[in-house]
Amino acid sequence: MNIVLFGATGNIGKVILQEALDRGHHVTAIVRDPAKLTVQNPHLKVAKGDLLTPASYEAALAGAEAAIASVNDPNPDNVPKQAEVLLDTLAKAGVKRFAWVGGAGSLEVAPGVRVIDDPNFPPAWKPSAMGMVKALEVFRASKANIDWTFISPAAHIEPGERTGKYRIGGDQLLVDAQGNSHISQADYAIGLLDRLEKGDAARKRITLAY
């Protein structure tokens, strides 16, 4: 597929980029600073653009079949705005599928109780987690004509082994037999690209974990 990727220089974005290229997809990475992206691949194009300024990257969307956004904005208030702008801009450009790297904070640990509601949730993480909670609300309210998928990782997503194994959940936090919720960035990237290729989670929030 022809895929547009926002956030290709981030920790998770870099892993998603490599997974997409390894699968033979053609990727256009839209970044603020092209000098930060050092990957070389004949199937990779790099375009300079700012997510909240669609005019800066609209030309790069021509011919794109799918898009991925892995954003980590220092201002969490920007995250729901980015979701809204991308949903509308991608839909107008005719992009069919859109995968968003979401957070785990909005996942439920009990009926009506989210990860972010836990009194032990680290205060330093709360602003960015709330940004993702609000972004999910934007996705669910959107009327944009695009098959989006909001993909929450496990509670802990870190560099690690690429096993090719993962489980898919819905709105509830997935935990293993020991009660841990985790996944490697590599296996998260596999799950995300699998969904994008198959188109089997349209207009849904899902989660990926071991």
Coordinates of N, CA and C in Angstrom, one line a residue:
M1 N 0.8 -1.2 0.0 CA 0.0 0.0 0.0 C 0.9 1.2 0.0
N2 N 0.3 2.3 -0.4 CA 0.9 3.6 -0.3 C 0.4 4.2 1.0
I3 N 1.4 4.4 2.0 CA 1.0 4.8 3.3 C 1.7 6.1 3.7
V4 N 0.9 7.0 4.3 CA 1.5 8.2 4.8 C 1.7 8.1 6.3
L5 N 2.8 8.4 6.8 CA 3.1 8.2 8.3 C 3.5 9.5 8.9
F6 N 2.8 9.9 9.9 CA 3.1 11.0 10.8 C 3.7 10.6 12.0
G7 N 4.9 11.2 12.4 CA 5.6 10.8 13.6 C 6.6 9.7 13.4
A8 N 7.2 9.7 12.3 CA 8.1 8.6 11.9 C 9.5 8.7 12.7
T9 N 9.7 9.8 13.4 CA 11.0 9.9 14.1 C 10.8 9.7 15.6
G10 N 9.6 9.4 16.0 CA 9.3 9.1 17.4 C 9.7 7.6 17.8
N11 N 9.7 7.3 19.1 CA 10.1 6.0 19.5 C 9.3 4.9 18.9
I12 N 8.0 5.0 18.9 CA 7.1 4.0 18.3 C 7.0 4.2 16.8
G13 N 7.0 5.4 16.4 CA 6.9 5.7 14.9 C 8.0 5.1 14.1
K14 N 9.2 5.2 14.7 CA 10.4 4.6 14.0 C 10.2 3.1 13.8
V15 N 9.7 2.4 14.8 CA 9.5 1.0 14.7 C 8.4 0.7 13.7
I16 N 7.3 1.4 13.7 CA 6.2 1.3 12.7 C 6.8 1.5 11.3
L17 N 7.6 2.5 11.1 CA 8.2 2.8 9.8 C 8.9 1.6 9.3
Q18 N 9.8 1.0 10.1 CA 10.6 -0.1 9.7 C 9.8 -1.3 9.3
E19 N 8.7 -1.5 10.1 CA 7.8 -2.7 9.9 C 7.1 -2.5 8.5
A20 N 6.7 -1.3 8.3 CA 6.0 -1.0 7.0 C 6.9 -1.2 5.8
L21 N 8.1 -0.7 5.9 CA 9.1 -0.8 4.8 C 9.5 -2.3 4.6
D22 N 9.6 -3.0 5.7 CA 10.0 -4.5 5.7 C 8.9 -5.3 5.0
R23 N 7.7 -4.8 5.0 CA 6.6 -5.5 4.4 C 6.4 -5.1 2.9
G24 N 7.2 -4.2 2.5 CA 7.2 -3.7 1.1 C 6.3 -2.6 0.8
H25 N 5.7 -2.0 1.8 CA 4.8 -0.8 1.6 C 5.6 0.4 1.1
H26 N 5.0 1.3 0.4 CA 5.6 2.6 0.0 C 5.1 3.6 1.1
V27 N 6.1 4.2 1.7 CA 5.8 5.1 2.8 C 6.3 6.5 2.5
T28 N 5.4 7.5 2.8 CA 5.7 8.9 2.8 C 5.7 9.4 4.2
A29 N 6.8 9.7 4.8 CA 6.9 10.2 6.1 C 6.8 11.7 6.2
I30 N 5.9 12.2 6.9 CA 5.7 13.6 7.0 C 6.2 14.1 8.3
V31 N 7.3 14.9 8.3 CA 8.0 15.2 9.6 C 8.2 16.7 9.6
R32 N 8.4 17.3 10.8 CA 8.7 18.7 10.9 C 10.2 19.0 10.5
D33 N 11.1 18.0 10.8 CA 12.5 18.2 10.5 C 13.0 17.0 9.8
P34 N 13.0 17.0 8.4 CA 13.5 15.8 7.7 C 14.9 15.4 8.0
A35 N 15.7 16.2 8.6 CA 17.1 15.9 8.9 C 17.1 14.8 10.0
K36 N 16.1 14.7 10.8 CA 16.0 13.8 11.9 C 15.7 12.4 11.4
L37 N 15.3 12.2 10.2 CA 14.9 10.9 9.7 C 16.1 10.4 8.8
T38 N 16.8 9.4 9.3 CA 18.1 9.0 8.7 C 17.9 7.7 7.9
V39 N 16.7 7.1 8.0 CA 16.4 5.8 7.3 C 16.5 6.0 5.8
Q40 N 17.2 5.1 5.1 CA 17.3 5.1 3.7 C 16.6 3.9 3.1
N41 N 15.7 4.1 2.2 CA 15.0 2.9 1.6 C 14.4 3.4 0.3
P42 N 14.4 2.6 -0.8 CA 13.9 3.1 -2.1 C 12.3 3.3 -2.0
H43 N 11.7 2.7 -1.0 CA 10.2 2.8 -0.9 C 9.8 4.0 0.1
L44 N 10.8 4.7 0.5 CA 10.5 5.8 1.5 C 10.7 7.2 0.9
K45 N 9.7 8.0 1.0 CA 9.8 9.4 0.7 C 9.6 10.2 2.0
V46 N 10.3 11.4 2.0 CA 10.2 12.2 3.2 C 9.7 13.6 2.8
A47 N 8.7 14.1 3.5 CA 8.1 15.4 3.2 C 8.0 16.2 4.5
K48 N 8.3 17.5 4.3 CA 8.3 18.4 5.5 C 6.9 18.9 5.7
G49 N 6.3 18.8 6.9 CA 5.0 19.3 7.1 C 4.7 19.4 8.6
D50 N 3.7 20.2 8.9 CA 3.3 20.3 10.3 C 1.8 19.8 10.4
L51 N 1.6 18.9 11.3 CA 0.3 18.2 11.3 C -0.9 19.1 11.4
L52 N -0.8 20.2 12.2 CA -1.9 21.1 12.3 C -2.0 22.1 11.2
T53 N -1.1 22.0 10.2 CA -1.2 22.9 9.0 C -1.3 22.0 7.8
P54 N -2.6 21.6 7.5 CA -2.8 20.7 6.3 C -2.2 21.2 5.0
A55 N -2.1 22.5 4.8 CA -1.6 23.0 3.5 C -0.1 22.6 3.3
S56 N 0.5 22.3 4.4 CA 2.0 22.0 4.4 C 2.2 20.5 3.9
Y57 N 1.2 19.7 3.9 CA 1.4 18.3 3.5 C 0.3 17.7 2.6
E58 N -0.7 18.5 2.2 CA -1.8 18.0 1.4 C -1.3 17.4 0.1
A59 N -0.2 18.0 -0.5 CA 0.3 17.5 -1.8 C 0.9 16.1 -1.6
A60 N 1.4 15.8 -0.4 CA 2.0 14.5 -0.1 C 1.0 13.4 0.1
L61 N -0.3 13.8 0.2 CA -1.3 12.8 0.4 C -1.9 12.2 -0.9
A62 N -1.5 12.8 -2.0 CA -2.0 12.3 -3.3 C -1.6 10.8 -3.5
G63 N -2.6 10.0 -3.8 CA -2.4 8.6 -4.1 C -2.2 7.7 -2.8
A64 N -2.3 8.3 -1.6 CA -2.2 7.5 -0.4 C -3.5 6.7 -0.2
E65 N -3.3 5.4 0.2 CA -4.4 4.6 0.5 C -4.7 4.5 2.0
A66 N -3.6 4.7 2.8 CA -3.7 4.6 4.2 C -2.8 5.6 4.9
A67 N -3.1 5.8 6.2 CA -2.3 6.8 7.0 C -2.1 6.2 8.4
I68 N -1.0 6.6 9.0 CA -0.7 6.2 10.4 C -0.2 7.4 11.1
A69 N -0.7 7.7 12.3 CA -0.2 8.8 13.1 C 0.2 8.3 14.5
S70 N 1.5 8.6 14.8 CA 2.1 8.3 16.1 C 2.6 9.6 16.6
V71 N 1.7 10.3 17.3 CA 2.1 11.7 17.7 C 2.4 11.7 19.2
N72 N 3.3 12.6 19.6 CA 3.7 12.8 21.0 C 4.0 14.2 21.2
D73 N 2.9 15.0 21.3 CA 3.0 16.5 21.3 C 3.3 16.9 22.8
P74 N 4.3 17.8 23.0 CA 4.5 18.3 24.3 C 3.4 19.0 25.0
N75 N 2.5 19.5 24.1 CA 1.2 20.2 24.6 C 0.1 19.2 24.4
P76 N -0.4 18.5 25.4 CA -1.4 17.5 25.3 C -2.7 18.1 24.7
D77 N -3.0 19.4 24.9 CA -4.2 20.0 24.3 C -4.2 20.0 22.8
N78 N -3.0 19.8 22.2 CA -2.9 19.8 20.7 C -3.4 18.4 20.2
V79 N -3.3 17.4 21.0 CA -3.6 16.0 20.5 C -5.0 15.8 20.0
P80 N -6.0 16.2 20.7 CA -7.4 16.1 20.1 C -7.5 17.0 18.9
K81 N -6.9 18.1 18.8 CA -6.9 19.0 17.6 C -6.3 18.3 16.5
Q82 N -5.1 17.6 16.7 CA -4.5 16.9 15.7 C -5.4 15.7 15.1
A83 N -6.1 15.1 16.0 CA -7.0 14.0 15.6 C -8.0 14.6 14.7
E84 N -8.6 15.7 15.1 CA -9.7 16.3 14.3 C -9.2 16.7 12.9
V85 N -8.1 17.4 12.9 CA -7.5 17.9 11.6 C -7.2 16.7 10.7
L86 N -6.6 15.7 11.2 CA -6.2 14.6 10.4 C -7.4 13.8 9.9
L87 N -8.4 13.6 10.7 CA -9.6 12.9 10.2 C -10.2 13.6 9.0
D88 N -10.3 14.9 9.2 CA -11.0 15.7 8.1 C -10.1 15.8 6.9
T89 N -8.8 16.1 7.1 CA -7.9 16.2 6.0 C -7.7 15.0 5.2
L90 N -7.5 13.9 5.9 CA -7.3 12.6 5.2 C -8.5 12.1 4.4
A91 N -9.7 12.4 5.0 CA -10.9 12.0 4.4 C -11.1 12.8 3.1
K92 N -10.8 14.1 3.1 CA -11.0 14.9 1.9 C -10.0 14.5 0.9
A93 N -8.8 14.0 1.3 CA -7.8 13.5 0.3 C -8.1 12.2 -0.3
G94 N -9.2 11.5 0.2 CA -9.5 10.2 -0.3 C -8.8 9.0 0.3
V95 N -8.1 9.3 1.4 CA -7.4 8.2 2.1 C -8.5 7.3 2.8
K96 N -8.3 6.0 2.5 CA -9.4 5.0 3.0 C -9.2 4.6 4.4
R97 N -8.0 4.3 4.9 CA -7.8 3.8 6.2 C -6.8 4.6 7.0
F98 N -7.0 4.6 8.3 CA -6.2 5.5 9.2 C -6.1 4.8 10.5
A99 N -4.8 4.6 10.9 CA -4.5 4.0 12.2 C -3.8 5.0 13.1
W100 N -4.4 5.2 14.3 CA -3.9 6.1 15.3 C -3.3 5.4 16.4
V101 N -2.0 5.7 16.8 CA -1.4 5.2 18.0 C -2.0 5.8 19.2
G102 N -2.8 5.1 19.9 CA -3.5 5.7 21.1 C -2.8 5.4 22.4
G103 N -3.3 5.8 23.5 CA -2.8 5.6 24.8 C -3.6 4.5 25.5
A104 N -3.0 4.0 26.6 CA -3.7 3.0 27.4 C -4.6 3.6 28.5
G105 N -4.5 4.9 28.7 CA -5.2 5.5 29.9 C -6.7 5.4 29.8
S106 N -7.3 5.3 28.6 CA -8.7 5.3 28.5 C -9.3 3.8 28.6
L107 N -8.4 2.8 28.6 CA -8.9 1.4 28.7 C -9.5 1.2 30.1
E108 N -10.5 0.3 30.1 CA -11.1 0.0 31.4 C -10.5 -1.1 32.1
V109 N -10.3 -1.0 33.5 CA -9.9 -2.0 34.3 C -11.0 -2.7 35.1
A110 N -12.2 -2.0 35.1 CA -13.4 -2.5 35.6 C -14.5 -1.7 35.0
P111 N -15.8 -2.1 35.0 CA -16.8 -1.3 34.3 C -16.8 0.1 34.8
G112 N -16.6 1.0 33.9 CA -16.6 2.5 34.2 C -15.4 3.0 34.8
V113 N -14.4 2.1 35.1 CA -13.2 2.6 35.7 C -12.0 2.4 34.7
R114 N -11.4 3.5 34.4 CA -10.3 3.5 33.4 C -8.9 3.4 34.1
V115 N -7.9 3.1 33.3 CA -6.5 3.0 33.8 C -6.2 4.4 34.4
I116 N -6.6 5.5 33.8 CA -6.2 6.8 34.2 C -6.9 7.2 35.5
D117 N -8.0 6.5 35.9 CA -8.7 6.8 37.1 C -8.0 6.1 38.4
D118 N -7.1 5.3 38.2 CA -6.4 4.6 39.3 C -5.7 5.7 40.1
P119 N -5.9 5.7 41.4 CA -5.2 6.7 42.2 C -3.6 6.6 42.2
N120 N -3.1 5.4 41.8 CA -1.7 5.2 41.7 C -1.2 5.6 40.3
F121 N -2.0 6.1 39.4 CA -1.6 6.5 38.1 C -0.6 7.6 38.2
P122 N 0.6 7.5 37.6 CA 1.6 8.5 37.8 C 1.2 9.9 37.4
P123 N 1.2 10.9 38.3 CA 0.8 12.2 37.9 C 1.5 12.8 36.7
A124 N 2.8 12.5 36.5 CA 3.5 13.0 35.4 C 3.0 12.6 34.1
W125 N 2.3 11.4 34.0 CA 1.8 10.9 32.8 C 0.4 11.4 32.5
K126 N -0.3 12.0 33.5 CA -1.7 12.3 33.3 C -2.0 13.3 32.2
P127 N -1.2 14.4 32.0 CA -1.6 15.3 30.9 C -1.6 14.6 29.6
S128 N -0.5 13.9 29.2 CA -0.5 13.2 27.9 C -1.6 12.2 27.8
A129 N -1.9 11.5 28.9 CA -2.9 10.5 28.9 C -4.3 11.1 28.6
M130 N -4.5 12.3 29.3 CA -5.8 13.0 29.0 C -5.9 13.5 27.6
G131 N -4.8 13.8 27.0 CA -4.8 14.3 25.6 C -5.3 13.1 24.7
M132 N -4.9 11.9 25.0 CA -5.3 10.7 24.3 C -6.8 10.4 24.5
V133 N -7.2 10.6 25.8 CA -8.6 10.3 26.1 C -9.5 11.2 25.3
K134 N -9.1 12.5 25.2 CA -9.9 13.5 24.4 C -9.8 13.2 22.9
A135 N -8.7 12.7 22.5 CA -8.5 12.3 21.1 C -9.5 11.2 20.7
L136 N -9.6 10.2 21.6 CA -10.5 9.1 21.4 C -12.0 9.6 21.3
E137 N -12.3 10.6 22.1 CA -13.6 11.2 22.0 C -13.9 11.8 20.6
V138 N -12.8 12.5 20.1 CA -12.9 13.1 18.8 C -13.1 12.0 17.7
F139 N -12.4 10.9 17.8 CA -12.6 9.8 16.8 C -14.0 9.3 16.9
R140 N -14.5 9.1 18.1 CA -15.9 8.5 18.2 C -17.0 9.4 17.7
A141 N -16.7 10.7 17.8 CA -17.7 11.7 17.4 C -17.6 12.1 15.9
S142 N -16.5 11.7 15.3 CA -16.2 12.2 13.9 C -17.2 11.6 12.9
K143 N -17.6 12.4 12.0 CA -18.4 12.0 10.8 C -17.6 11.9 9.5
A144 N -16.3 12.0 9.7 CA -15.4 12.0 8.5 C -15.5 10.6 7.8
N145 N -15.5 10.6 6.5 CA -15.6 9.4 5.7 C -14.3 8.7 5.6
I146 N -13.9 8.1 6.6 CA -12.6 7.3 6.7 C -12.7 6.2 7.7
D147 N -12.1 5.1 7.3 CA -12.1 3.9 8.3 C -10.9 4.0 9.2
W148 N -11.2 4.7 10.3 CA -10.1 4.9 11.3 C -10.1 3.7 12.3
T149 N -9.0 3.5 12.9 CA -8.8 2.6 14.0 C -7.9 3.2 15.1
F150 N -8.4 3.3 16.3 CA -7.7 3.9 17.4 C -7.1 2.7 18.1
I151 N -5.8 2.6 18.1 CA -5.1 1.4 18.6 C -4.3 1.7 19.9
S152 N -4.9 1.3 21.1 CA -4.3 1.5 22.3 C -3.3 0.4 22.6
P153 N -2.1 0.7 23.1 CA -1.2 -0.3 23.5 C -1.5 -0.9 24.8
A154 N -0.7 -1.9 25.3 CA -0.8 -2.3 26.7 C -0.4 -1.2 27.6
A155 N -0.6 -1.4 28.9 CA -0.2 -0.4 29.9 C 1.3 -0.1 29.7
H156 N 2.1 -1.1 29.4 CA 3.6 -0.9 29.2 C 4.0 -1.3 27.8
I157 N 4.5 -0.4 27.0 CA 5.0 -0.6 25.7 C 6.4 -0.1 25.6
E158 N 7.3 -1.1 25.4 CA 8.8 -0.8 25.5 C 9.5 -1.5 24.3
P159 N 10.8 -1.0 24.1 CA 11.6 -1.8 23.1 C 11.7 -3.2 23.6
G160 N 11.7 -4.1 22.6 CA 11.8 -5.6 23.0 C 11.8 -6.5 21.8
E161 N 11.6 -7.7 22.0 CA 11.7 -8.7 21.0 C 10.5 -8.7 20.0
R162 N 10.8 -9.0 18.8 CA 9.7 -9.1 17.8 C 9.3 -10.6 17.7
T163 N 8.2 -10.9 18.4 CA 7.8 -12.3 18.4 C 6.7 -12.6 17.4
G164 N 6.0 -11.6 16.9 CA 4.9 -11.8 16.0 C 3.6 -12.3 16.7
K165 N 3.7 -12.3 18.0 CA 2.5 -12.7 18.8 C 1.9 -11.5 19.5
Y166 N 0.6 -11.5 19.6 CA -0.2 -10.5 20.3 C -1.6 -10.9 20.4
R167 N -2.3 -10.3 21.4 CA -3.8 -10.5 21.5 C -4.4 -9.2 21.1
I168 N -5.7 -9.3 20.7 CA -6.5 -8.1 20.3 C -7.6 -8.0 21.3
G169 N -7.8 -6.8 21.9 CA -8.9 -6.6 22.8 C -9.7 -5.4 22.3
G170 N -10.7 -5.0 23.1 CA -11.6 -3.8 22.8 C -11.3 -2.7 23.7
D171 N -12.2 -2.4 24.6 CA -12.1 -1.2 25.5 C -11.5 -1.6 26.9
Q172 N -11.3 -2.9 27.1 CA -10.7 -3.3 28.4 C -9.2 -3.6 28.3
L173 N -8.5 -3.2 29.4 CA -7.1 -3.5 29.5 C -6.8 -5.0 29.4
L174 N -5.9 -5.4 28.5 CA -5.5 -6.8 28.5 C -4.4 -7.1 29.4
V175 N -4.5 -8.1 30.2 CA -3.4 -8.5 31.1 C -3.1 -10.0 30.8
D176 N -1.8 -10.4 31.2 CA -1.4 -11.8 31.0 C -1.8 -12.6 32.3
A177 N -1.3 -13.8 32.3 CA -1.6 -14.7 33.5 C -1.1 -14.2 34.8
Q178 N -0.1 -13.4 34.7 CA 0.5 -12.8 35.9 C -0.1 -11.4 36.3
G179 N -1.0 -11.0 35.5 CA -1.7 -9.7 35.8 C -0.9 -8.5 35.1
N180 N 0.1 -8.8 34.3 CA 0.8 -7.7 33.7 C 0.2 -7.3 32.3
S181 N 0.3 -6.1 32.0 CA -0.2 -5.6 30.7 C 1.0 -5.0 30.0
H182 N 1.5 -5.7 29.0 CA 2.7 -5.2 28.3 C 2.7 -5.7 26.9
I183 N 3.6 -5.1 26.0 CA 3.8 -5.5 24.7 C 5.1 -4.8 24.2
S184 N 5.8 -5.4 23.3 CA 7.0 -4.7 22.8 C 6.6 -3.8 21.6
Q185 N 7.4 -2.8 21.4 CA 7.0 -1.9 20.3 C 7.0 -2.6 19.0
A186 N 7.9 -3.6 18.8 CA 7.9 -4.3 17.5 C 6.6 -5.1 17.3
D187 N 6.1 -5.8 18.4 CA 4.9 -6.6 18.2 C 3.7 -5.7 18.1
Y188 N 3.7 -4.5 18.7 CA 2.6 -3.5 18.6 C 2.6 -3.1 17.1
A189 N 3.8 -2.8 16.5 CA 3.8 -2.4 15.1 C 3.3 -3.5 14.2
I190 N 3.6 -4.7 14.5 CA 3.0 -5.8 13.7 C 1.5 -5.8 13.7
G191 N 0.9 -5.7 15.0 CA -0.5 -5.7 15.1 C -1.2 -4.5 14.4
L192 N -0.5 -3.3 14.5 CA -1.1 -2.2 13.8 C -1.1 -2.3 12.3
L193 N 0.1 -2.8 11.7 CA 0.1 -3.0 10.3 C -0.8 -4.1 9.8
D194 N -1.0 -5.1 10.6 CA -2.0 -6.2 10.3 C -3.4 -5.6 10.2
R195 N -3.7 -4.7 11.1 CA -5.1 -4.1 11.1 C -5.2 -3.2 9.8
L196 N -4.2 -2.5 9.5 CA -4.2 -1.5 8.4 C -4.4 -2.3 7.1
E197 N -3.7 -3.4 7.0 CA -3.7 -4.2 5.8 C -5.1 -4.9 5.6
K198 N -5.6 -5.5 6.7 CA -6.8 -6.3 6.6 C -8.1 -5.4 6.7
G199 N -7.9 -4.2 7.3 CA -9.1 -3.3 7.4 C -10.2 -4.0 8.2
D200 N -9.8 -4.7 9.3 CA -10.8 -5.5 10.0 C -11.2 -4.9 11.4
A201 N -10.8 -3.6 11.6 CA -11.2 -3.0 12.8 C -11.7 -1.5 12.5
A202 N -12.5 -1.4 11.5 CA -12.9 0.0 11.0 C -13.8 0.7 12.0
R203 N -13.4 1.9 12.3 CA -14.2 2.8 13.2 C -14.3 2.2 14.6
K204 N -13.3 1.6 15.1 CA -13.2 1.0 16.4 C -12.0 1.4 17.2
R205 N -12.1 1.4 18.5 CA -10.9 1.4 19.3 C -10.6 0.0 19.7
I206 N -9.4 -0.4 19.5 CA -8.9 -1.7 20.0 C -7.7 -1.6 20.8
T207 N -7.2 -2.7 21.4 CA -6.0 -2.7 22.1 C -5.2 -3.9 21.8
L208 N -3.9 -3.8 21.9 CA -2.9 -4.9 21.6 C -2.1 -5.1 22.8
A209 N -1.9 -6.4 23.2 CA -1.1 -6.8 24.3 C -0.8 -8.2 24.2
Y210 N 0.1 -8.7 25.1 CA 0.4 -10.1 25.2 C -0.7 -10.8 26.0

